Tab-separated table of C-alpha atoms in Angstrom:
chain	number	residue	atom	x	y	z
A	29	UNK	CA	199.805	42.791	144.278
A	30	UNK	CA	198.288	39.745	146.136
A	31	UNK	CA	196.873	37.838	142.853
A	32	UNK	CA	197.926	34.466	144.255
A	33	UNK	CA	196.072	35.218	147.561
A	34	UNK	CA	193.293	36.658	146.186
A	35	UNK	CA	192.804	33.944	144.215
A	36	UNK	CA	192.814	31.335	147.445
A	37	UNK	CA	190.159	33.390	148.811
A	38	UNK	CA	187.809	34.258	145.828
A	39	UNK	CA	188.111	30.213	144.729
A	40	UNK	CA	187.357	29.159	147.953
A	41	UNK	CA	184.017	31.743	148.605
A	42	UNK	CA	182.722	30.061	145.102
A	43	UNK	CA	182.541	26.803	146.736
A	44	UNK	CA	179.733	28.343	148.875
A	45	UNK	CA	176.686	28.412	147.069
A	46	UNK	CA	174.237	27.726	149.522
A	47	UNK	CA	172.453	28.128	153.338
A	48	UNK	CA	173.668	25.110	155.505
A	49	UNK	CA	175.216	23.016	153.347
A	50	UNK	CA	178.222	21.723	155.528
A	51	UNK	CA	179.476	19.859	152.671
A	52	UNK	CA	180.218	22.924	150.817
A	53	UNK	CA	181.809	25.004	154.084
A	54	UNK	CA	184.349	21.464	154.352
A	55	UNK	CA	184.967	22.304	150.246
A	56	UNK	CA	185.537	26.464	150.772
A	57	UNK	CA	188.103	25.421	153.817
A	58	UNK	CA	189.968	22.325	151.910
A	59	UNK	CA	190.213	24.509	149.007
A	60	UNK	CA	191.607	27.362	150.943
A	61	UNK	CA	193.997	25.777	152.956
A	62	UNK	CA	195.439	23.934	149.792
A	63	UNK	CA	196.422	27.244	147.966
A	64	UNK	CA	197.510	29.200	150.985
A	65	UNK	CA	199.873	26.350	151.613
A	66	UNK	CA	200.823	26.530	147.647
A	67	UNK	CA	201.252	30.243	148.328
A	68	UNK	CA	204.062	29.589	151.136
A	69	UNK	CA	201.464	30.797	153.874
A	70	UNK	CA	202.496	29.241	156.940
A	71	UNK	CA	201.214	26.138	158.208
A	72	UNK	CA	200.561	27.256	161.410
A	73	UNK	CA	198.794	30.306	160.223
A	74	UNK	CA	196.928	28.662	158.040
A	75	UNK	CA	195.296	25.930	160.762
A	76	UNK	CA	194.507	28.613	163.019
A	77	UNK	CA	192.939	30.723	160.013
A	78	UNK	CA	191.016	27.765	159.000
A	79	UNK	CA	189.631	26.869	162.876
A	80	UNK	CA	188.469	30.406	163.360
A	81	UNK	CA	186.778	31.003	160.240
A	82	UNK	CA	184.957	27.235	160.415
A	83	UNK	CA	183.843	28.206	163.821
A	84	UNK	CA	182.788	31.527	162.981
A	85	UNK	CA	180.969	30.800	160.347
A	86	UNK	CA	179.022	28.189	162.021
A	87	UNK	CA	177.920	30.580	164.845
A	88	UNK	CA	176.759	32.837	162.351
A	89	UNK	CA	174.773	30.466	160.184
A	90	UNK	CA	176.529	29.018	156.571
A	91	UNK	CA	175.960	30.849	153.887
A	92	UNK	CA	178.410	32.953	151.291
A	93	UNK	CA	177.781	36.353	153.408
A	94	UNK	CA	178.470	34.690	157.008
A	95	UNK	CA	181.481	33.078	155.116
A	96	UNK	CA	182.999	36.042	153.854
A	97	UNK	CA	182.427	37.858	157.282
A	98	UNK	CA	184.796	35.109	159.446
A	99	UNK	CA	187.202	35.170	156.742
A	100	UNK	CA	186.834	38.770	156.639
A	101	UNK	CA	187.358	39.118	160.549
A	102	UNK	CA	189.969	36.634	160.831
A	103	UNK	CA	191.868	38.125	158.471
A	104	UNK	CA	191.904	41.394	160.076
A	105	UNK	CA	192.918	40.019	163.531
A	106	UNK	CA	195.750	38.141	161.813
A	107	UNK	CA	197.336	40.971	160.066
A	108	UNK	CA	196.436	43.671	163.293
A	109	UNK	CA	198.879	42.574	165.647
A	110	UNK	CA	198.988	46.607	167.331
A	111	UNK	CA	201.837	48.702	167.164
A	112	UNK	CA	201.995	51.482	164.596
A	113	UNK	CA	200.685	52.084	160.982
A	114	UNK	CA	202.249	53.589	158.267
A	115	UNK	CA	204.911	56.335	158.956
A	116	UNK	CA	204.699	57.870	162.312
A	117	UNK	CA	205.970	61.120	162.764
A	118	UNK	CA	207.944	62.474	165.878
A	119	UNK	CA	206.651	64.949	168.224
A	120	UNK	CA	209.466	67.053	168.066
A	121	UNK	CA	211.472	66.784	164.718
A	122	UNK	CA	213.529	65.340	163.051
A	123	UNK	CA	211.860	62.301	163.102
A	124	UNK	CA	214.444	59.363	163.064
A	125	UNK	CA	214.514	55.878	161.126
A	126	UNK	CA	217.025	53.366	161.377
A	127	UNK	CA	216.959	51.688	158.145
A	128	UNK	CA	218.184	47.692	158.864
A	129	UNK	CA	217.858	44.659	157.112
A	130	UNK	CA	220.479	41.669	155.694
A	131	UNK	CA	222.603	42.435	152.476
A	132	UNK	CA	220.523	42.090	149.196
A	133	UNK	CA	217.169	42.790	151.126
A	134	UNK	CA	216.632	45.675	149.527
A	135	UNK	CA	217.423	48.140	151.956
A	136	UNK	CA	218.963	51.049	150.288
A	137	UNK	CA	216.363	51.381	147.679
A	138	UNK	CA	213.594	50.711	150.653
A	139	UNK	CA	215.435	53.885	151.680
A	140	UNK	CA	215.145	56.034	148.733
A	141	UNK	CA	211.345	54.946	148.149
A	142	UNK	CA	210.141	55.800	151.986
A	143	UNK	CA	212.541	59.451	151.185
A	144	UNK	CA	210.188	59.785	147.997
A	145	UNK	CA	207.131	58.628	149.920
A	146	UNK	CA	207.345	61.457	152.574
A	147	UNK	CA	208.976	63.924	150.319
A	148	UNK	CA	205.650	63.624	148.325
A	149	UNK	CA	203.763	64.000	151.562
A	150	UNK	CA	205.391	68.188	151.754
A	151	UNK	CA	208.274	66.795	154.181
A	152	UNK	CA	211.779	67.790	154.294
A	153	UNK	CA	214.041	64.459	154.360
A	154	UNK	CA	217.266	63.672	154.900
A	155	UNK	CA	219.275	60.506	154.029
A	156	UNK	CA	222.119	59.386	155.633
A	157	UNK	CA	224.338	56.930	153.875
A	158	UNK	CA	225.618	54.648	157.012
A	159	UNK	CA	226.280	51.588	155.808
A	160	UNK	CA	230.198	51.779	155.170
A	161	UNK	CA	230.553	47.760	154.624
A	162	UNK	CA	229.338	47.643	151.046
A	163	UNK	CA	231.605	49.720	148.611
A	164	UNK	CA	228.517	50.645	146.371
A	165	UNK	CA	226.049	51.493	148.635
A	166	UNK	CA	227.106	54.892	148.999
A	167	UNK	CA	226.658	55.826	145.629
A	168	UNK	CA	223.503	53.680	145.062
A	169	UNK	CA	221.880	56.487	147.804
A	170	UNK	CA	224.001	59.041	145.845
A	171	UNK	CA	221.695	57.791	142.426
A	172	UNK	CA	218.478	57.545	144.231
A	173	UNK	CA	218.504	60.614	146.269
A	174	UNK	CA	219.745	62.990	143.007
A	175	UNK	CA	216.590	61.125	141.508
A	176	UNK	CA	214.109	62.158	143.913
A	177	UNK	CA	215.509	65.009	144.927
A	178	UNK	CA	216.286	64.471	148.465
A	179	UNK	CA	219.050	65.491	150.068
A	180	UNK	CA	222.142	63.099	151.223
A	181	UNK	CA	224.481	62.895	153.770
A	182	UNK	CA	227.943	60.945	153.614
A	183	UNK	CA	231.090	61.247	155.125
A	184	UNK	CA	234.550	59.785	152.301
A	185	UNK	CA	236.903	60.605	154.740
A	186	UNK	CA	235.508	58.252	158.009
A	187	UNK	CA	234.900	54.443	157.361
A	188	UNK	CA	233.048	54.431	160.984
A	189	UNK	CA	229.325	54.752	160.627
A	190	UNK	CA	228.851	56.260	164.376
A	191	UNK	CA	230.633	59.452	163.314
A	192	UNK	CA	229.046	59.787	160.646
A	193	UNK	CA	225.260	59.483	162.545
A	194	UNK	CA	226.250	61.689	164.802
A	195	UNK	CA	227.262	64.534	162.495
A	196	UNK	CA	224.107	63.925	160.356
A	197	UNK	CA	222.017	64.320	163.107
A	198	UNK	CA	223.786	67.953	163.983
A	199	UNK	CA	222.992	69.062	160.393
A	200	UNK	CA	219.641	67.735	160.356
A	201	UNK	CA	219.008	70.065	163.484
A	202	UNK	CA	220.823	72.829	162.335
A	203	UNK	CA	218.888	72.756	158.765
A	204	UNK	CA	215.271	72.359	160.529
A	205	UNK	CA	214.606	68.548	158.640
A	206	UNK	CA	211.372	67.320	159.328
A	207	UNK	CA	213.179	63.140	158.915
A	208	UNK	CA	216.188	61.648	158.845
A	209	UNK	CA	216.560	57.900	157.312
A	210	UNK	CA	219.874	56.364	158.301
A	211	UNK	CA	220.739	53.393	155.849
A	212	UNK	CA	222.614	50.958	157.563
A	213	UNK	CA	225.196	48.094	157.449
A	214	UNK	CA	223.798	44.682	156.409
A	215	UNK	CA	225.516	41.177	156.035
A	216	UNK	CA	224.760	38.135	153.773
A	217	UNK	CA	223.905	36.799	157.256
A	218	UNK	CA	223.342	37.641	160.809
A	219	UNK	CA	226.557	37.493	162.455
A	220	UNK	CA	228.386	39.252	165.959
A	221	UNK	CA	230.232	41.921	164.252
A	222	UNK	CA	226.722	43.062	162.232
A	223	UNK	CA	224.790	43.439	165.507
A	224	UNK	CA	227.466	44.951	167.565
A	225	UNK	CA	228.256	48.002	164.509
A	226	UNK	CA	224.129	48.237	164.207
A	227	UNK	CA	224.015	48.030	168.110
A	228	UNK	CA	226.175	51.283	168.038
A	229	UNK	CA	224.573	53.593	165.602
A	230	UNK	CA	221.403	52.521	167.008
A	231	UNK	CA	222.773	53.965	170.709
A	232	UNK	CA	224.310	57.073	168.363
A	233	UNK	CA	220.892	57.889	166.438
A	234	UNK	CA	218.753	57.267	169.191
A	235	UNK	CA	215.959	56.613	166.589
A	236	UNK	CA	212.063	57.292	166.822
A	237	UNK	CA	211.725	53.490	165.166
A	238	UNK	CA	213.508	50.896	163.641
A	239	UNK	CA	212.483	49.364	160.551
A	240	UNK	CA	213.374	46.294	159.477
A	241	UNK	CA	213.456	45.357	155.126
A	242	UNK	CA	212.338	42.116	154.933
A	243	UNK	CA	212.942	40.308	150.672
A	244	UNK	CA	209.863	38.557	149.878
A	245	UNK	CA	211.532	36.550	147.723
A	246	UNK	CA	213.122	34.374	150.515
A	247	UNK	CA	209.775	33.457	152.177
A	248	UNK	CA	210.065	32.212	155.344
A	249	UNK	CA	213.243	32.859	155.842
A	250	UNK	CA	212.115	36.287	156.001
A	251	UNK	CA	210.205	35.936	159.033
A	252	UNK	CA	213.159	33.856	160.369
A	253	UNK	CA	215.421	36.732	159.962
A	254	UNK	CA	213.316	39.648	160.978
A	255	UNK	CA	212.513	37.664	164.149
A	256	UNK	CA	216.329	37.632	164.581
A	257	UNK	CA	216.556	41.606	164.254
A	258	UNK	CA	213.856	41.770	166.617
A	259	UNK	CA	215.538	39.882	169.414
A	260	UNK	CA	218.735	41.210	168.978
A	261	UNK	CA	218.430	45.311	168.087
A	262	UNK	CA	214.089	45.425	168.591
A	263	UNK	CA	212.187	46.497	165.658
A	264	UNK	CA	208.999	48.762	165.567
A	265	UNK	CA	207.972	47.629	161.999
A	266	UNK	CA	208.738	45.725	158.788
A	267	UNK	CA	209.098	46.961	155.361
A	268	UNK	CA	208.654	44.286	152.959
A	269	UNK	CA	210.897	44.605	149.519
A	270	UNK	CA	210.487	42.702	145.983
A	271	UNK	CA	206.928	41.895	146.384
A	272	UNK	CA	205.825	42.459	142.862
A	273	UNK	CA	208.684	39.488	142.099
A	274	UNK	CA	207.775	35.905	142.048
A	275	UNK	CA	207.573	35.510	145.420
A	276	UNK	CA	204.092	33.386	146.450
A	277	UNK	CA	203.175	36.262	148.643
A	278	UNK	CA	202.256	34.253	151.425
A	279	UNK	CA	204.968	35.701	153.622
A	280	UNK	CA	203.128	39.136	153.729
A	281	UNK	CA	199.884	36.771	155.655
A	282	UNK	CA	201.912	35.460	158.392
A	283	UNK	CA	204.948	37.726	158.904
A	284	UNK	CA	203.045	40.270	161.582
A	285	UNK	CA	201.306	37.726	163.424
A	286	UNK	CA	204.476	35.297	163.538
A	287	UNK	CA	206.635	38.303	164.665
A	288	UNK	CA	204.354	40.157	166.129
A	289	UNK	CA	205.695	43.409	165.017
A	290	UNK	CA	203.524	45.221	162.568
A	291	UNK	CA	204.021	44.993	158.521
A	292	UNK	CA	204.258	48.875	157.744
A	293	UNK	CA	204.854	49.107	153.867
A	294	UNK	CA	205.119	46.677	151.040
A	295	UNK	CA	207.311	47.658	148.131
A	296	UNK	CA	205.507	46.810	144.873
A	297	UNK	CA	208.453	47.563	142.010
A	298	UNK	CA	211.372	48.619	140.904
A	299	UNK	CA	210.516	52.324	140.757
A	300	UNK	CA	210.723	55.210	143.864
A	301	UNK	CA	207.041	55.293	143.567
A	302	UNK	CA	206.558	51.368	144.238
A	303	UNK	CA	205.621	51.926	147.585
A	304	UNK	CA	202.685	51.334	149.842
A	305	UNK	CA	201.378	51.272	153.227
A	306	UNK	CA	200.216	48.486	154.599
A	307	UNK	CA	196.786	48.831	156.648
A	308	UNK	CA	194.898	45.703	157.745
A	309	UNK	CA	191.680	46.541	157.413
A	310	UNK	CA	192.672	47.779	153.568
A	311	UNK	CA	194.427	44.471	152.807
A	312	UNK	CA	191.971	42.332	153.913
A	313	UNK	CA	189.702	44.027	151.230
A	314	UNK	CA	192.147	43.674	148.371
A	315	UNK	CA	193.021	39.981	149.360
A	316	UNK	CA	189.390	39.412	148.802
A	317	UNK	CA	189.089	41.208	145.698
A	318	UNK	CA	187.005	43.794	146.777
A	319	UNK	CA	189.734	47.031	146.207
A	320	UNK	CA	190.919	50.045	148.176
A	321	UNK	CA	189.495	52.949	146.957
A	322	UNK	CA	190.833	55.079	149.833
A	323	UNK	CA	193.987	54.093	149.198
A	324	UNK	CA	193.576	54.858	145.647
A	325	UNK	CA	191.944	58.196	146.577
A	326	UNK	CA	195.473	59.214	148.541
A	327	UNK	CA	197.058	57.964	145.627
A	328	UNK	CA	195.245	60.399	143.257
A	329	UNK	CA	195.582	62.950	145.450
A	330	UNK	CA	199.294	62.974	146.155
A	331	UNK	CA	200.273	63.232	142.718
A	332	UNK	CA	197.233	65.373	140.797
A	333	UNK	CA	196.674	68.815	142.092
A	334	UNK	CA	193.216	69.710	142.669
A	335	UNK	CA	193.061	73.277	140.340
A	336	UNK	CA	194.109	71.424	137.334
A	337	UNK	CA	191.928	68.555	137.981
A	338	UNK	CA	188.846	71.047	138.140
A	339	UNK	CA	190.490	73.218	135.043
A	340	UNK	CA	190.544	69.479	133.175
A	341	UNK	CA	187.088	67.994	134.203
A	342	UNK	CA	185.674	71.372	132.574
A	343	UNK	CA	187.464	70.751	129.503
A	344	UNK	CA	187.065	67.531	129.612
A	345	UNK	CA	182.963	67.724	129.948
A	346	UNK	CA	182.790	70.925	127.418
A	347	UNK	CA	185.075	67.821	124.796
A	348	UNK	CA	187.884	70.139	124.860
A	349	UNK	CA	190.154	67.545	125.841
A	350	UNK	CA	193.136	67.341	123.503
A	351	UNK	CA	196.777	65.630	123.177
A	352	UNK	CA	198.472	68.278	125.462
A	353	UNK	CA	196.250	66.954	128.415
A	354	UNK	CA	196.704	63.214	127.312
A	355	UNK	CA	200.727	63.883	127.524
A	356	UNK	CA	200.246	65.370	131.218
A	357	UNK	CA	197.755	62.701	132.827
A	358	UNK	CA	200.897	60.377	131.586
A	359	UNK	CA	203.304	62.185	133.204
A	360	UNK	CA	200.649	62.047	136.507
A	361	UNK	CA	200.357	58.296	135.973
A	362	UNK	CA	203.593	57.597	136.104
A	363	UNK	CA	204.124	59.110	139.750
A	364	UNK	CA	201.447	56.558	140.944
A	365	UNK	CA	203.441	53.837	140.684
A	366	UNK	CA	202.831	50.104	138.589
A	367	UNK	CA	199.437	49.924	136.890
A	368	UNK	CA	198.946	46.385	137.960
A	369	UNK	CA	199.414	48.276	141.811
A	370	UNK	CA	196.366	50.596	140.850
A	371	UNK	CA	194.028	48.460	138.844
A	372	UNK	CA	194.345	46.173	142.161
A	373	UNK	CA	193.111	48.805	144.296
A	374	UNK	CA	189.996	49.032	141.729
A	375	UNK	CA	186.719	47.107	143.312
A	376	UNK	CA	186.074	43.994	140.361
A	377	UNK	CA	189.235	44.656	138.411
A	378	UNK	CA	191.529	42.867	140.656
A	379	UNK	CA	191.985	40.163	138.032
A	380	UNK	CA	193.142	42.162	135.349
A	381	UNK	CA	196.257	43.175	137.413
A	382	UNK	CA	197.384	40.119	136.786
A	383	UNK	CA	197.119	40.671	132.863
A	384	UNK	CA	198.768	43.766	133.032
A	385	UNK	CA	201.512	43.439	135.702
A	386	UNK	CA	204.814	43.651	133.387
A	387	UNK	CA	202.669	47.044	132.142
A	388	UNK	CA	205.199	50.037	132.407
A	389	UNK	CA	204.003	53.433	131.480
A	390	UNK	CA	207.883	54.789	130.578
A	391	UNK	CA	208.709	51.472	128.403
A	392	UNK	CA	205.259	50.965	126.720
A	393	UNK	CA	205.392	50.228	122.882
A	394	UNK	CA	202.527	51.446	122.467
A	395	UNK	CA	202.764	54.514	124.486
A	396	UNK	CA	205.580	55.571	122.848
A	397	UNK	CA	204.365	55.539	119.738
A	398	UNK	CA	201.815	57.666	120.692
A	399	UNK	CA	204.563	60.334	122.544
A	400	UNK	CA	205.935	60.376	118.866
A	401	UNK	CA	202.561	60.983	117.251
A	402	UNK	CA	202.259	64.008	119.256
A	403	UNK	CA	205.827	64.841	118.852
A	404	UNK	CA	205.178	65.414	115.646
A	405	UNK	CA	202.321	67.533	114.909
A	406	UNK	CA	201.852	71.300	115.176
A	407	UNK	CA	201.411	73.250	118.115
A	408	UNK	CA	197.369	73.424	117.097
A	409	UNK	CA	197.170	70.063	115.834
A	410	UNK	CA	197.886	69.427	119.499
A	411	UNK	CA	195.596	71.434	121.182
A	412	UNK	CA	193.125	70.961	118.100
A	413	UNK	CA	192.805	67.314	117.301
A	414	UNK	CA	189.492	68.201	115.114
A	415	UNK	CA	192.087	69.847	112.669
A	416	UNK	CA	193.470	66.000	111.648
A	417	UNK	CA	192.896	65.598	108.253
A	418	UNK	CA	193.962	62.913	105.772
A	419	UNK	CA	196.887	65.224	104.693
A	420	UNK	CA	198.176	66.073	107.903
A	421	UNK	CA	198.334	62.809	109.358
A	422	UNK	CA	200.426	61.716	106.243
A	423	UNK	CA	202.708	64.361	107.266
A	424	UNK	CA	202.359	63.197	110.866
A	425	UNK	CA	203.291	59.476	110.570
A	426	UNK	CA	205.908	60.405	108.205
A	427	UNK	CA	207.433	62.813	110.824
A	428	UNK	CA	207.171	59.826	113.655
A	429	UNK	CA	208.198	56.704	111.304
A	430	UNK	CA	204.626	54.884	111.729
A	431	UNK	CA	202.241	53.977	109.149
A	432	UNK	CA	199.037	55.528	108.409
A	433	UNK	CA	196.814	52.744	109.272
A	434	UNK	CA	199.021	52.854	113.014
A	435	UNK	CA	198.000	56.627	113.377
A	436	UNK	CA	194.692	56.927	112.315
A	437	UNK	CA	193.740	53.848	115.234
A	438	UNK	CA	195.799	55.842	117.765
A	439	UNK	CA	193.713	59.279	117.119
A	440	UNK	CA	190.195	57.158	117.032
A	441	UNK	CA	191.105	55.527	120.090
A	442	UNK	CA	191.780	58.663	121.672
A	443	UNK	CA	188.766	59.986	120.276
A	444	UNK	CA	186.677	57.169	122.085
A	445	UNK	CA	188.103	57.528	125.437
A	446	UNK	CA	187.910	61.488	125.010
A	447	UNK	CA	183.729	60.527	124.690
A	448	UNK	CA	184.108	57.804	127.489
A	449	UNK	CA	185.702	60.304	129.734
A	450	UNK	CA	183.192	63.210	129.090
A	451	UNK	CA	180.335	60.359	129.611
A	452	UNK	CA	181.058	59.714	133.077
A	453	UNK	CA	182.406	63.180	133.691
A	454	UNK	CA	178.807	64.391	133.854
A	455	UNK	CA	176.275	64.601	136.903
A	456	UNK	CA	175.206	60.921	136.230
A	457	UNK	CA	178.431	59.629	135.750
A	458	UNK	CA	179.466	58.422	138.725
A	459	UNK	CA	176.203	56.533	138.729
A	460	UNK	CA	176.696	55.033	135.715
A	461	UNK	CA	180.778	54.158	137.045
A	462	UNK	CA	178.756	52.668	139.906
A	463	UNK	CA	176.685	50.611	137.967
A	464	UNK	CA	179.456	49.243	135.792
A	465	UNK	CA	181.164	48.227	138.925
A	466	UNK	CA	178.296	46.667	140.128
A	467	UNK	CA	177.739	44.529	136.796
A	468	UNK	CA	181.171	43.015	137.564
A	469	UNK	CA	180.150	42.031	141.364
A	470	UNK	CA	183.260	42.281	142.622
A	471	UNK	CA	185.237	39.242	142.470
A	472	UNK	CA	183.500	35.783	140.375
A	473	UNK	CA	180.497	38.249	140.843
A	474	UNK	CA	179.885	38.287	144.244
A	475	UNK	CA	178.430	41.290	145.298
A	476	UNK	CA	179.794	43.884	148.193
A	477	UNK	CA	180.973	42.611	151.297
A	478	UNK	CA	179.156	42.478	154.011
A	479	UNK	CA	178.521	44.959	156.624
């Protein structure tokens, strides 16, 4: 998700190439201050980013490793500004979120994709449709939340959004919900009326925090506008929408620092699951191109249960993997959001996120083709793919419209990644995933980062 930025970083670590060579330091910090100003960074930012890693990497003696530890550091203290991480939960349920942010934002479908988020998480969540001004927002919640299956709360027969808090809140408590998001009111643009209504639900819901949906695409305006909210109603955190647009992404380096409130979650997509949390100390890796496998870990594990993942590594290392399995690691997939989101998380394969970022496992050519492959072939063929012969995939392509030459590639490839996955399933393989990784060194081959 931060290919531009990445890039500013990795391109300016090349530059380094060896021990106290000042000249190539000067290089690393032109080059990087260039692009981060090309990436709508702001200026600011980026001068006091620059000073502290020159300085820092002077104490420490120049060289790539001393480099990438200032950046490394500065980073961290630019994007840790305090305050909390992630989704905080309430002592006492139901926890409470005010949901605010300017029309067009994103907001409501910020909403539904934190309701997803902590529905995935076991919780029991609430959303209450409070913003009144716009006539379709109540039924935009009304799509999402039958989508996710989360339940909604909305009031036809009041247009005033206090009311409607207020009685949300009582049947929150009276059906034991563990949180309650309460999708507000926005405007085209900050204005009286806007803060006075928000002003009043936020007295109503007495919320746990406010969060604040910043659009990415608007750039600085963003942290303009946020800084606004802040002042005016206080905000305990920023959410910040349409980052997988084509928005620079520079706004997401600056916007906790500038209004010193902390960046919570970055949406990544269009779908529920396009969601992440922001953590500093996780960014700052995946800036410099070095992944997130934790966060990839939590990924995994909210959407693949652990028994069938044991049930499928068996089959998988006795090469008893077969098309019904293919069909359900989809389906798993799919809940773990964009693919250019996970292959980013990956350490060494944050380039290739870049190559695959319009990648959509639902709308894939290619993956379709393959759902009708399977569609078409016999209960055994399915669990049996050993049982393909010549006349049976005739039969097969005819039943799917594709040609033979299409379905006999589809079944080898298969095939291959059926060995490749039984390969590294085995004690050694996670060596051998190691050492592939470590072939690729990371970004332009760089190595690990330092400790």
């Amino acid at each position: 998700m931060f290919g531009t930025l990445t890039d500013s970083f990795t391109n300016a670590i090349k530059k380094i190439r060896f021990h106290d060579d000042d000249k190539a330091l000067s290089k690393a910090l032109n080059e990087l201050k260039k692009n981060l100003l090309k990436a709508d960074v702001n200026h600011k930012v980026v001068k006091e980013l620059i000073q502290k890693v020159q300085l820092r990497t002077k104490e420490k003696g120049i060289g790539k490793d001393q480099f990438l530890e200032a950046l490394r550091e500065t980073l961290n203290e630019l994007l840790d500004v305090g305050g909390n991480r992630g989704f905080v939960f309430a002592p006492n349920p139901p926890t409470v979120i005010l949901m605010t942010g300017l029309q067009g934002s994103g907001k409501t479908t910020t909403t539904g994709k934190l309701a997803n988020y902590l529905k995935n998480k076991g919780k029991k969540v609430l959303v209450v449709a409070a913003d009144l001004q716009r006539l379709a927002a109540v039924e935009q919640l009304r799509q999402i939340t039958a989508q996710i299956e989360v339940e909604l709360y909305d009031d036809e027969s009041t247009k005033n959004p206090v009311e409607v808090v207020k009685a949300a809140l009582n049947y929150a408590d009276s059906k034991i919900f563990d949180v309650v998001l309460i999708d507000t009111a926005g405007r085209l643009a900050i204005d009286e009326e806007l803060m006075g209504e928000l002003e009043n639900v936020k007295k109503a819901a007495n919320p746990d925090e406010i969060f604040y949906v910043a659009d990415s695409l608007t750039g600085q305006d963003a942290v303009r506008t946020a800084t606004s909210f802040k002042e005016k109603i206080g905000i305990d955190g920023v959410i910040l929408s349409k980052y997988d647009g084509d928005a620079k992404g520079g706004v997401a380096l600056g916007l906790s620092s500038q209004v010193q409130v902390p960046l919570r979650f970055i949406g990544l997509g269009e779908k529920m699951e396009d969601l992440e949390v922001f953590l500093p100390e996780r960014i700052v890796n995946r800036l410099m191109g070095f992944g997130d496998v934790e966060g990839l870990a939590e990924k995994v594990t909210n959407v693949i249960d652990e028994k069938q993942a044991k049930k499928l590594t068996k089959k998988i290392q006795k090469g008893k993997f077969n098309f019904n399995d293919f069909l359900e690691q989809m389906e798993q997939m799919k809940k773990m959001g964009s693919m250019s989101s996970i292959m980013g998380m990956i350490p060494g394969m944050g380039n290739m996120s870049k190559a695959i970022k319009d990648f959509d496992f639902e709308n894939s050519g290619e993956l379709k083709n393959i759902k009708a492959m399977v569609a078409s072939m016999t209960k055994k063929e399915r669990e049996n793919p050993d049982l393909l012969n010549n006349s049976r995939k005739q039969r097969i392509a005819k039943g799917c419209g594709l040609d033979i030459v299409e379905i006999n590639r589809m079944i080898k490839q298969f095939k291959n990644a059926g060995k490749m996955a039984k390969k590294f399933s085995g004690k050694n393989g996670m060596k051998q995933l190691q050492s592939m990784m470590g072939q690729m060194g990371g970004p332009g081959g760089m190595g690990g980062l330092p400790r």
